[in-house]
Amino acid sequence: GVEWLQVALMTLALLATMVVSLVAGVFVGAVREHEIRAMLRAALFMLVLCAPFGWMAIGLRLVAEMDLNQRRELAFGKIPRWWHHLLMTLLWLPLVGMMMTEMIHTERMAPVAFTTSPAYLIFLAGQGDIVPFFIQLIALFWLTFVLVELAGIRLVADLTARKDEEAKLDSYVRPNVVEASQGMTTLPPATLQKLATRRARRGPGGVGTRSPIGWLLQPPAWMPRLAWAAVIASTASILVFAFDYTGGGFGGSAGVLMPLLAPLLLFAVVMWPAVYFFVAWQAGRLFAESRRSGSIELLLVTPHFREVAIREQWRSLRSIFLKPGLVFIGLTLVGALLGEFSHQLELSPGNRMFMSRSGGLLDWLLDSIYLVLTFLALAWFSMWRAWTGPRPALAPLEAFLFAVVIPFVLLRLMDGLFLGLSMFGVAGGLGGVISNLLGIAWSAVLIQIARSRLNRSFS
């Protein structure tokens, strides 16, 4: 097994890895002008730095070689989004891996369960005979290093691109707009419209002060791709596990596709927290950006602002996450039906009880309700904290903490309790049902509190 002290040391080493790799990425991106060369050098750093202590030593040396401006950019400069995203996505994985390994270390899961709960993917990943915890940890460290270092490289590239864009737009857009009004420009109308739109989004204060309505109506193009990536990776990992567990389905041998399971599970486990976080981020985007840009007074005097704002935010969430969510629930429904059908065929006619086994339709139904309520809780809680919280930029993190992290830890501890009771023949089969019901109750209470306090703040 894995001791709590080992998990604490691993978490500290992971934090050191994130700090040092971000420093290395910023340094690499700053000393190389061409992005391809910077990424090649980042790969060289990844190969050379093979231990956390080596990463720490070289990172301190890089910090010593940086000038004052680079250190200020690293400490205070426009990186909280990168840092919070990666921290919330990666930091809790060693703890989860340890908990799942300790809970399910003895044997593989007997029935093949199809469930909509992302925790089930961590359930599979935590089984010691499929993906050992230390292999997960090594893969997590390498993934963390690559992601954070590339984030640092991208940070430098973004800062440089922003400065170039500012200079280009200031010297290029205004003269051409004046010439277009006088009929003296040779630029096509589509180019002028595009440049004028970009100038309008920037606002009078430069980059970062775009209209909050523009932020709301134009979500990033990568956000739907992130949701689809989580759905595809989750479904593929469950299908690979089911295929190998049943021996290939058509007389094949188990274990053929098992090498694909570890990367698929690791990718899915990383993607789902990211999807949760960006649901909360998109939900509170309008309120957070309006408070940050100082346009809150203008929005307050808008007629029916509360109804319009909440309706538009839900519309943006539906346009991004509704289709991937429905596809994922539908695919897991098919898996639950097939699993229940095969289970019923194996039982004698006198012992067939519909919705009676773990991984059947009852678990699927409760997991689906819990998944939907988790998304609703994330959205409502993020909107409430973005509107009333002292720091609206931290509203997605607060929503992620209360709607995902806290219930996940509590319910996994309860699953461990029921697993221990099942060894003595006490309430073993009801553990998953009771945990899901408690999770549903937690999300429902969170939704009610957030909605009531948000409505009260508008009145």
GROMACS .gro file of C-alpha atoms in nm:
model
  459
    1GLY     CA    1   0.000   0.000   0.000
    2VAL     CA    2   0.085   0.369  -0.004
    3GLU     CA    3   0.131   0.566   0.316
    4TRP     CA    4  -0.012   0.913   0.375
    5LEU     CA    5   0.340   1.048   0.427
    6GLN     CA    6   0.439   0.921   0.084
    7VAL     CA    7   0.138   1.094  -0.069
    8ALA     CA    8   0.229   1.419   0.105
    9LEU     CA    9   0.587   1.397  -0.022
   10MET     CA   10   0.462   1.316  -0.373
   11THR     CA   11   0.230   1.615  -0.365
   12LEU     CA   12   0.515   1.844  -0.255
   13ALA     CA   13   0.734   1.700  -0.528
   14LEU     CA   14   0.453   1.763  -0.777
   15LEU     CA   15   0.428   2.126  -0.665
   16ALA     CA   16   0.803   2.163  -0.705
   17THR     CA   17   0.776   2.008  -1.049
   18MET     CA   18   0.507   2.255  -1.152
   19VAL     CA   19   0.702   2.557  -1.025
   20VAL     CA   20   1.031   2.452  -1.180
   21SER     CA   21   0.883   2.344  -1.511
   22LEU     CA   22   0.695   2.674  -1.541
   23VAL     CA   23   1.021   2.859  -1.475
   24ALA     CA   24   1.194   2.644  -1.735
   25GLY     CA   25   0.917   2.707  -1.987
   26VAL     CA   26   0.931   3.083  -1.936
   27PHE     CA   27   1.308   3.080  -1.964
   28VAL     CA   28   1.305   2.863  -2.278
   29GLY     CA   29   1.036   3.075  -2.439
   30ALA     CA   30   1.225   3.395  -2.357
   31VAL     CA   31   1.565   3.295  -2.494
   32ARG     CA   32   1.431   3.144  -2.818
   33GLU     CA   33   1.251   3.357  -3.070
   34HIS     CA   34   1.112   3.077  -3.284
   35GLU     CA   35   0.843   2.869  -3.113
   36ILE     CA   36   0.948   2.540  -3.274
   37ARG     CA   37   1.303   2.576  -3.145
   38ALA     CA   38   1.165   2.657  -2.803
   39MET     CA   39   0.955   2.341  -2.798
   40LEU     CA   40   1.252   2.131  -2.911
   41ARG     CA   41   1.458   2.273  -2.630
   42ALA     CA   42   1.172   2.207  -2.390
   43ALA     CA   43   1.180   1.842  -2.498
   44LEU     CA   44   1.553   1.838  -2.428
   45PHE     CA   45   1.489   1.976  -2.080
   46MET     CA   46   1.229   1.705  -2.025
   47LEU     CA   47   1.480   1.432  -2.113
   48VAL     CA   48   1.763   1.575  -1.905
   49LEU     CA   49   1.565   1.656  -1.591
   50CYS     CA   50   1.489   1.308  -1.464
   51ALA     CA   51   1.430   1.368  -1.092
   52PRO     CA   52   1.247   1.633  -0.886
   53PHE     CA   53   1.569   1.738  -0.713
   54GLY     CA   54   1.738   1.789  -1.049
   55TRP     CA   55   1.439   1.991  -1.166
   56MET     CA   56   1.456   2.204  -0.854
   57ALA     CA   57   1.830   2.272  -0.888
   58ILE     CA   58   1.815   2.366  -1.255
   59GLY     CA   59   1.499   2.571  -1.196
   60LEU     CA   60   1.672   2.776  -0.926
   61ARG     CA   61   1.965   2.827  -1.162
   62LEU     CA   62   1.729   2.947  -1.434
   63VAL     CA   63   1.560   3.188  -1.193
   64ALA     CA   64   1.903   3.324  -1.098
   65GLU     CA   65   1.981   3.385  -1.466
   66MET     CA   66   1.654   3.567  -1.535
   67ASP     CA   67   1.646   3.943  -1.530
   68LEU     CA   68   1.417   4.145  -1.306
   69ASN     CA   69   1.141   4.184  -1.564
   70GLN     CA   70   1.128   3.811  -1.631
   71ARG     CA   71   1.103   3.740  -1.259
   72ARG     CA   72   0.819   3.988  -1.224
   73GLU     CA   73   0.639   3.826  -1.516
   74LEU     CA   74   0.685   3.488  -1.353
   75ALA     CA   75   0.567   3.600  -1.007
   76PHE     CA   76   0.292   3.851  -1.088
   77GLY     CA   77   0.247   3.854  -1.462
   78LYS     CA   78  -0.074   3.730  -1.618
   79ILE     CA   79  -0.038   3.362  -1.537
   80PRO     CA   80  -0.304   3.293  -1.269
   81ARG     CA   81  -0.536   3.121  -1.518
   82TRP     CA   82  -0.266   2.881  -1.636
   83TRP     CA   83  -0.155   2.818  -1.280
   84HIS     CA   84  -0.502   2.762  -1.132
   85HIS     CA   85  -0.616   2.540  -1.418
   86LEU     CA   86  -0.315   2.309  -1.394
   87LEU     CA   87  -0.306   2.314  -1.015
   88MET     CA   88  -0.672   2.219  -0.975
   89THR     CA   89  -0.647   1.959  -1.252
   90LEU     CA   90  -0.329   1.781  -1.145
   91LEU     CA   91  -0.261   1.842  -0.777
   92TRP     CA   92  -0.532   1.618  -0.633
   93LEU     CA   93  -0.453   1.313  -0.848
   94PRO     CA   94  -0.187   1.157  -0.618
   95LEU     CA   95  -0.434   1.164  -0.327
   96VAL     CA   96  -0.710   1.012  -0.540
   97GLY     CA   97  -0.476   0.745  -0.676
   98MET     CA   98  -0.369   0.650  -0.325
   99MET     CA   99  -0.728   0.629  -0.201
  100MET     CA  100  -0.841   0.415  -0.493
  101THR     CA  101  -0.537   0.188  -0.465
  102GLU     CA  102  -0.597   0.128  -0.096
  103MET     CA  103  -0.969   0.069  -0.145
  104ILE     CA  104  -0.941  -0.167  -0.442
  105HIS     CA  105  -0.604  -0.336  -0.401
  106THR     CA  106  -0.715  -0.692  -0.342
  107GLU     CA  107  -0.884  -0.797  -0.666
  108ARG     CA  108  -1.031  -0.672  -0.992
  109MET     CA  109  -1.389  -0.559  -1.006
  110ALA     CA  110  -1.619  -0.859  -1.049
  111PRO     CA  111  -1.897  -0.713  -1.270
  112VAL     CA  112  -1.821  -0.485  -1.563
  113ALA     CA  113  -2.000  -0.166  -1.463
  114PHE     CA  114  -2.107   0.102  -1.707
  115THR     CA  115  -2.163   0.429  -1.530
  116THR     CA  116  -2.178   0.798  -1.608
  117SER     CA  117  -1.972   0.891  -1.304
  118PRO     CA  118  -1.620   1.022  -1.385
  119ALA     CA  119  -1.516   0.877  -1.049
  120TYR     CA  120  -1.559   0.533  -1.206
  121LEU     CA  121  -1.264   0.607  -1.434
  122ILE     CA  122  -1.052   0.682  -1.129
  123PHE     CA  123  -1.199   0.363  -0.979
  124LEU     CA  124  -1.051   0.168  -1.271
  125ALA     CA  125  -0.723   0.358  -1.268
  126GLY     CA  126  -0.678   0.288  -0.898
  127GLN     CA  127  -0.680  -0.088  -0.935
  128GLY     CA  128  -0.329  -0.207  -0.861
  129ASP     CA  129  -0.333  -0.497  -1.107
  130ILE     CA  130  -0.426  -0.277  -1.405
  131VAL     CA  131  -0.244   0.052  -1.362
  132PRO     CA  132  -0.013   0.046  -1.058
  133PHE     CA  133  -0.013   0.360  -0.854
  134PHE     CA  134   0.354   0.434  -0.903
  135ILE     CA  135   0.322   0.396  -1.281
  136GLN     CA  136   0.037   0.647  -1.262
  137LEU     CA  137   0.256   0.876  -1.055
  138ILE     CA  138   0.546   0.861  -1.304
  139ALA     CA  139   0.310   0.930  -1.594
  140LEU     CA  140   0.153   1.215  -1.395
  141PHE     CA  141   0.491   1.375  -1.330
  142TRP     CA  142   0.590   1.358  -1.695
  143LEU     CA  143   0.254   1.493  -1.807
  144THR     CA  144   0.273   1.773  -1.551
  145PHE     CA  145   0.620   1.871  -1.659
  146VAL     CA  146   0.530   1.880  -2.029
  147LEU     CA  147   0.205   2.074  -1.976
  148VAL     CA  148   0.342   2.335  -1.740
  149GLU     CA  149   0.662   2.389  -1.933
  150LEU     CA  150   0.470   2.434  -2.258
  151ALA     CA  151   0.239   2.669  -2.066
  152GLY     CA  152   0.541   2.881  -1.974
  153ILE     CA  153   0.660   2.881  -2.335
  154ARG     CA  154   0.313   2.977  -2.452
  155LEU     CA  155   0.300   3.254  -2.191
  156VAL     CA  156   0.607   3.422  -2.338
  157ALA     CA  157   0.472   3.379  -2.691
  158ASP     CA  158   0.137   3.530  -2.589
  159LEU     CA  159   0.299   3.830  -2.422
  160THR     CA  160   0.512   3.893  -2.730
  161ALA     CA  161   0.215   3.850  -2.962
  162ARG     CA  162   0.005   4.090  -2.755
  163LYS     CA  163   0.269   4.361  -2.777
  164ASP     CA  164   0.304   4.309  -3.152
  165GLU     CA  165  -0.073   4.315  -3.195
  166GLU     CA  166  -0.102   4.637  -2.997
  167ALA     CA  167   0.159   4.809  -3.208
  168LYS     CA  168   0.014   4.675  -3.533
  169LEU     CA  169  -0.343   4.773  -3.456
  170ASP     CA  170  -0.252   5.118  -3.329
  171SER     CA  171  -0.050   5.196  -3.644
  172TYR     CA  172  -0.266   5.011  -3.894
  173VAL     CA  173  -0.633   5.008  -3.797
  174ARG     CA  174  -0.692   5.377  -3.732
  175PRO     CA  175  -0.535   5.511  -4.057
  176ASN     CA  176  -0.721   5.255  -4.267
  177VAL     CA  177  -1.051   5.329  -4.096
  178VAL     CA  178  -1.000   5.698  -4.172
  179GLU     CA  179  -0.903   5.621  -4.531
  180ALA     CA  180  -1.203   5.391  -4.568
  181SER     CA  181  -1.434   5.671  -4.460
  182GLN     CA  182  -1.276   5.888  -4.728
  183GLY     CA  183  -1.276   5.615  -4.994
  184MET     CA  184  -0.892   5.603  -5.019
  185THR     CA  185  -0.808   5.253  -4.890
  186THR     CA  186  -0.718   4.946  -5.093
  187LEU     CA  187  -0.807   4.697  -4.820
  188PRO     CA  188  -1.106   4.468  -4.885
  189PRO     CA  189  -1.420   4.539  -4.680
  190ALA     CA  190  -1.398   4.204  -4.499
  191THR     CA  191  -1.049   4.286  -4.370
  192LEU     CA  192  -1.159   4.628  -4.253
  193GLN     CA  193  -1.458   4.480  -4.075
  194LYS     CA  194  -1.242   4.220  -3.904
  195LEU     CA  195  -0.987   4.476  -3.787
  196ALA     CA  196  -1.256   4.712  -3.666
  197THR     CA  197  -1.424   4.429  -3.473
  198ARG     CA  198  -1.098   4.332  -3.306
  199ARG     CA  199  -1.039   4.695  -3.215
  200ALA     CA  200  -1.385   4.723  -3.066
  201ARG     CA  201  -1.337   4.409  -2.858
  202ARG     CA  202  -1.016   4.545  -2.715
  203GLY     CA  203  -1.196   4.849  -2.586
  204PRO     CA  204  -1.039   5.180  -2.495
  205GLY     CA  205  -0.808   5.027  -2.235
  206GLY     CA  206  -0.629   4.775  -2.456
  207VAL     CA  207  -0.605   4.400  -2.424
  208GLY     CA  208  -0.812   4.241  -2.148
  209THR     CA  209  -1.090   4.501  -2.139
  210ARG     CA  210  -1.326   4.356  -2.395
  211SER     CA  211  -1.697   4.391  -2.345
  212PRO     CA  212  -1.835   4.123  -2.111
  213ILE     CA  213  -2.114   4.059  -2.360
  214GLY     CA  214  -1.848   3.975  -2.617
  215TRP     CA  215  -1.685   3.735  -2.373
  216LEU     CA  216  -2.021   3.569  -2.314
  217LEU     CA  217  -2.145   3.533  -2.672
  218GLN     CA  218  -1.813   3.412  -2.809
  219PRO     CA  219  -1.684   3.123  -2.596
  220PRO     CA  220  -1.340   2.987  -2.685
  221ALA     CA  221  -1.336   2.744  -2.977
  222TRP     CA  222  -1.140   2.486  -2.779
  223MET     CA  223  -1.400   2.447  -2.504
  224PRO     CA  224  -1.640   2.216  -2.696
  225ARG     CA  225  -1.338   2.015  -2.813
  226LEU     CA  226  -1.234   1.969  -2.451
  227ALA     CA  227  -1.578   1.828  -2.363
  228TRP     CA  228  -1.576   1.594  -2.664
  229ALA     CA  229  -1.224   1.477  -2.578
  230ALA     CA  230  -1.336   1.384  -2.225
  231VAL     CA  231  -1.638   1.195  -2.361
  232ILE     CA  232  -1.434   1.003  -2.619
  233ALA     CA  233  -1.155   0.912  -2.378
  234SER     CA  234  -1.400   0.801  -2.107
  235THR     CA  235  -1.606   0.587  -2.343
  236ALA     CA  236  -1.299   0.433  -2.503
  237SER     CA  237  -1.141   0.343  -2.168
  238ILE     CA  238  -1.462   0.176  -2.045
  239LEU     CA  239  -1.502  -0.018  -2.372
  240VAL     CA  240  -1.138  -0.131  -2.369
  241PHE     CA  241  -1.172  -0.255  -2.013
  242ALA     CA  242  -1.499  -0.434  -2.088
  243PHE     CA  243  -1.355  -0.590  -2.407
  244ASP     CA  244  -1.050  -0.727  -2.230
  245TYR     CA  245  -1.240  -0.835  -1.920
  246THR     CA  246  -1.482  -1.044  -2.125
  247GLY     CA  247  -1.201  -1.204  -2.322
  248GLY     CA  248  -1.254  -1.010  -2.641
  249GLY     CA  249  -1.620  -1.098  -2.674
  250PHE     CA  250  -1.572  -1.352  -2.954
  251GLY     CA  251  -1.351  -1.613  -2.801
  252GLY     CA  252  -1.048  -1.385  -2.779
  253SER     CA  253  -0.806  -1.366  -2.494
  254ALA     CA  254  -0.817  -1.105  -2.220
  255GLY     CA  255  -0.540  -0.847  -2.200
  256VAL     CA  256  -0.502  -0.776  -2.571
  257LEU     CA  257  -0.601  -0.411  -2.547
  258MET     CA  258  -0.488  -0.359  -2.188
  259PRO     CA  259  -0.177  -0.153  -2.285
  260LEU     CA  260  -0.415   0.109  -2.424
  261LEU     CA  261  -0.604   0.137  -2.098
  262ALA     CA  262  -0.342   0.327  -1.896
  263PRO     CA  263  -0.304   0.627  -2.133
  264LEU     CA  264  -0.678   0.642  -2.199
  265LEU     CA  265  -0.759   0.640  -1.828
  266LEU     CA  266  -0.494   0.898  -1.748
  267PHE     CA  267  -0.622   1.127  -2.023
  268ALA     CA  268  -0.986   1.084  -1.914
  269VAL     CA  269  -0.905   1.141  -1.546
  270VAL     CA  270  -0.728   1.466  -1.637
  271MET     CA  271  -1.000   1.580  -1.879
  272TRP     CA  272  -1.302   1.548  -1.650
  273PRO     CA  273  -1.182   1.791  -1.381
  274ALA     CA  274  -1.096   2.031  -1.663
  275VAL     CA  275  -1.451   2.001  -1.801
  276TYR     CA  276  -1.596   2.061  -1.454
  277PHE     CA  277  -1.377   2.366  -1.403
  278PHE     CA  278  -1.457   2.525  -1.739
  279VAL     CA  279  -1.831   2.475  -1.687
  280ALA     CA  280  -1.799   2.689  -1.376
  281TRP     CA  281  -1.567   2.931  -1.553
  282GLN     CA  282  -1.806   2.985  -1.845
  283ALA     CA  283  -2.108   3.017  -1.614
  284GLY     CA  284  -1.960   3.304  -1.413
  285ARG     CA  285  -1.786   3.469  -1.704
  286LEU     CA  286  -2.031   3.754  -1.760
  287PHE     CA  287  -2.048   3.862  -1.396
  288ALA     CA  288  -1.674   3.825  -1.338
  289GLU     CA  289  -1.577   4.018  -1.651
  290SER     CA  290  -1.832   4.293  -1.588
  291ARG     CA  291  -1.701   4.347  -1.234
  292ARG     CA  292  -1.340   4.329  -1.350
  293SER     CA  293  -1.387   4.573  -1.640
  294GLY     CA  294  -1.590   4.823  -1.435
  295SER     CA  295  -1.906   4.797  -1.646
  296ILE     CA  296  -2.122   4.661  -1.367
  297GLU     CA  297  -2.313   4.989  -1.326
  298LEU     CA  298  -2.402   4.990  -1.695
  299LEU     CA  299  -2.537   4.637  -1.671
  300LEU     CA  300  -2.739   4.712  -1.358
  301VAL     CA  301  -2.939   4.985  -1.531
  302THR     CA  302  -3.021   4.754  -1.823
  303PRO     CA  303  -3.391   4.652  -1.818
  304HIS     CA  304  -3.447   4.293  -1.703
  305PHE     CA  305  -3.075   4.247  -1.655
  306ARG     CA  306  -3.108   3.952  -1.418
  307GLU     CA  307  -3.332   3.745  -1.646
  308VAL     CA  308  -3.133   3.827  -1.960
  309ALA     CA  309  -2.794   3.763  -1.801
  310ILE     CA  310  -2.887   3.424  -1.652
  311ARG     CA  311  -3.069   3.315  -1.968
  312GLU     CA  312  -2.777   3.406  -2.191
  313GLN     CA  313  -2.527   3.231  -1.968
  314TRP     CA  314  -2.734   2.912  -1.970
  315ARG     CA  315  -2.763   2.940  -2.347
  316SER     CA  316  -2.387   2.957  -2.384
  317LEU     CA  317  -2.345   2.655  -2.154
  318ARG     CA  318  -2.598   2.454  -2.353
  319SER     CA  319  -2.427   2.537  -2.680
  320ILE     CA  320  -2.096   2.404  -2.548
  321PHE     CA  321  -2.170   2.114  -2.314
  322LEU     CA  322  -2.520   1.985  -2.392
  323LYS     CA  323  -2.440   1.766  -2.693
  324PRO     CA  324  -2.129   1.599  -2.543
  325GLY     CA  325  -2.317   1.536  -2.219
  326LEU     CA  326  -2.615   1.377  -2.395
  327VAL     CA  327  -2.388   1.159  -2.608
  328PHE     CA  328  -2.196   1.040  -2.302
  329ILE     CA  329  -2.514   0.960  -2.106
  330GLY     CA  330  -2.661   0.782  -2.409
  331LEU     CA  331  -2.351   0.569  -2.464
  332THR     CA  332  -2.335   0.467  -2.101
  333LEU     CA  333  -2.709   0.385  -2.114
  334VAL     CA  334  -2.643   0.140  -2.397
  335GLY     CA  335  -2.360  -0.014  -2.195
  336ALA     CA  336  -2.580  -0.041  -1.885
  337LEU     CA  337  -2.859  -0.208  -2.084
  338LEU     CA  338  -2.621  -0.459  -2.240
  339GLY     CA  339  -2.461  -0.532  -1.903
  340GLU     CA  340  -2.800  -0.579  -1.736
  341PHE     CA  341  -2.920  -0.803  -2.019
  342SER     CA  342  -2.615  -1.026  -2.000
  343HIS     CA  343  -2.647  -1.041  -1.622
  344GLN     CA  344  -3.010  -1.149  -1.643
  345LEU     CA  345  -2.922  -1.428  -1.885
  346GLU     CA  346  -2.665  -1.565  -1.642
  347LEU     CA  347  -2.915  -1.590  -1.353
  348SER     CA  348  -3.173  -1.857  -1.301
  349PRO     CA  349  -3.538  -1.756  -1.369
  350GLY     CA  350  -3.621  -1.757  -1.000
  351ASN     CA  351  -3.337  -1.522  -0.906
  352ARG     CA  352  -3.371  -1.257  -1.176
  353MET     CA  353  -3.423  -0.919  -1.017
  354PHE     CA  354  -3.423  -0.619  -1.247
  355MET     CA  355  -3.185  -0.336  -1.154
  356SER     CA  356  -3.029  -0.543  -0.879
  357ARG     CA  357  -2.655  -0.545  -0.940
  358SER     CA  358  -2.373  -0.293  -0.923
  359GLY     CA  359  -2.324  -0.129  -1.261
  360GLY     CA  360  -2.686  -0.192  -1.367
  361LEU     CA  361  -2.962   0.048  -1.461
  362LEU     CA  362  -3.016   0.175  -1.108
  363ASP     CA  363  -2.653   0.280  -1.073
  364TRP     CA  364  -2.661   0.432  -1.421
  365LEU     CA  365  -2.975   0.631  -1.336
  366LEU     CA  366  -2.837   0.763  -1.009
  367ASP     CA  367  -2.497   0.843  -1.164
  368SER     CA  368  -2.666   1.029  -1.451
  369ILE     CA  369  -2.877   1.236  -1.212
  370TYR     CA  370  -2.571   1.311  -1.000
  371LEU     CA  371  -2.368   1.413  -1.308
  372VAL     CA  372  -2.638   1.653  -1.428
  373LEU     CA  373  -2.687   1.803  -1.082
  374THR     CA  374  -2.311   1.847  -1.046
  375PHE     CA  375  -2.303   2.056  -1.363
  376LEU     CA  376  -2.601   2.261  -1.246
  377ALA     CA  377  -2.439   2.314  -0.906
  378LEU     CA  378  -2.116   2.426  -1.069
  379ALA     CA  379  -2.299   2.679  -1.286
  380TRP     CA  380  -2.524   2.826  -1.015
  381PHE     CA  381  -2.251   2.841  -0.751
  382SER     CA  382  -2.007   3.005  -0.993
  383MET     CA  383  -2.264   3.267  -1.098
  384TRP     CA  384  -2.345   3.344  -0.736
  385ARG     CA  385  -1.983   3.382  -0.627
  386ALA     CA  386  -1.886   3.576  -0.941
  387TRP     CA  387  -2.165   3.825  -0.867
  388THR     CA  388  -2.130   3.858  -0.488
  389GLY     CA  389  -1.787   3.721  -0.397
  390PRO     CA  390  -1.500   3.950  -0.299
  391ARG     CA  391  -1.282   3.802  -0.576
  392PRO     CA  392  -1.491   3.716  -0.883
  393ALA     CA  393  -1.193   3.563  -1.063
  394LEU     CA  394  -1.182   3.288  -0.800
  395ALA     CA  395  -1.551   3.196  -0.839
  396PRO     CA  396  -1.481   2.893  -1.067
  397LEU     CA  397  -1.231   2.757  -0.815
  398GLU     CA  398  -1.480   2.795  -0.530
  399ALA     CA  399  -1.751   2.624  -0.734
  400PHE     CA  400  -1.511   2.342  -0.825
  401LEU     CA  401  -1.416   2.298  -0.460
  402PHE     CA  402  -1.770   2.284  -0.320
  403ALA     CA  403  -1.946   2.103  -0.606
  404VAL     CA  404  -1.676   1.850  -0.706
  405VAL     CA  405  -1.379   1.813  -0.471
  406ILE     CA  406  -1.553   1.807  -0.130
  407PRO     CA  407  -1.834   1.565  -0.228
  408PHE     CA  408  -1.586   1.347  -0.419
  409VAL     CA  409  -1.362   1.304  -0.115
  410LEU     CA  410  -1.654   1.247   0.123
  411LEU     CA  411  -1.827   0.997  -0.103
  412ARG     CA  412  -1.508   0.805  -0.173
  413LEU     CA  413  -1.447   0.776   0.200
  414MET     CA  414  -1.802   0.651   0.239
  415ASP     CA  415  -1.744   0.398  -0.040
  416GLY     CA  416  -1.443   0.275   0.155
  417LEU     CA  417  -1.660   0.241   0.465
  418PHE     CA  418  -1.922   0.037   0.282
  419LEU     CA  419  -1.648  -0.171   0.123
  420GLY     CA  420  -1.522  -0.255   0.471
  421LEU     CA  421  -1.875  -0.334   0.591
  422SER     CA  422  -1.931  -0.561   0.291
  423MET     CA  423  -1.650  -0.786   0.415
  424PHE     CA  424  -1.871  -0.860   0.717
  425GLY     CA  425  -2.184  -0.897   0.507
  426VAL     CA  426  -2.337  -0.564   0.614
  427ALA     CA  427  -2.495  -0.332   0.351
  428GLY     CA  428  -2.229  -0.404   0.091
  429GLY     CA  429  -2.460  -0.389  -0.209
  430LEU     CA  430  -2.618  -0.061  -0.101
  431GLY     CA  431  -2.296   0.138  -0.073
  432GLY     CA  432  -2.300   0.276  -0.427
  433VAL     CA  433  -2.671   0.361  -0.412
  434ILE     CA  434  -2.641   0.543  -0.079
  435SER     CA  435  -2.331   0.733  -0.196
  436ASN     CA  436  -2.509   0.847  -0.511
  437LEU     CA  437  -2.816   0.954  -0.316
  438LEU     CA  438  -2.600   1.157  -0.078
  439GLY     CA  439  -2.419   1.316  -0.373
  440ILE     CA  440  -2.752   1.405  -0.533
  441ALA     CA  441  -2.871   1.559  -0.206
  442TRP     CA  442  -2.547   1.758  -0.170
  443SER     CA  443  -2.576   1.900  -0.524
  444ALA     CA  444  -2.946   1.981  -0.480
  445VAL     CA  445  -2.881   2.172  -0.158
  446LEU     CA  446  -2.590   2.357  -0.320
  447ILE     CA  447  -2.810   2.456  -0.616
  448GLN     CA  448  -3.087   2.581  -0.387
  449ILE     CA  449  -2.849   2.787  -0.174
  450ALA     CA  450  -2.675   2.943  -0.476
  451ARG     CA  451  -3.001   3.023  -0.657
  452SER     CA  452  -3.170   3.177  -0.355
  453ARG     CA  453  -2.872   3.394  -0.262
  454LEU     CA  454  -2.814   3.502  -0.622
  455ASN     CA  455  -3.179   3.607  -0.660
  456ARG     CA  456  -3.165   3.780  -0.322
  457SER     CA  457  -2.858   3.979  -0.430
  458PHE     CA  458  -3.044   4.111  -0.736
  459SER     CA  459  -3.343   4.232  -0.536
   0.00000   0.00000   0.00000
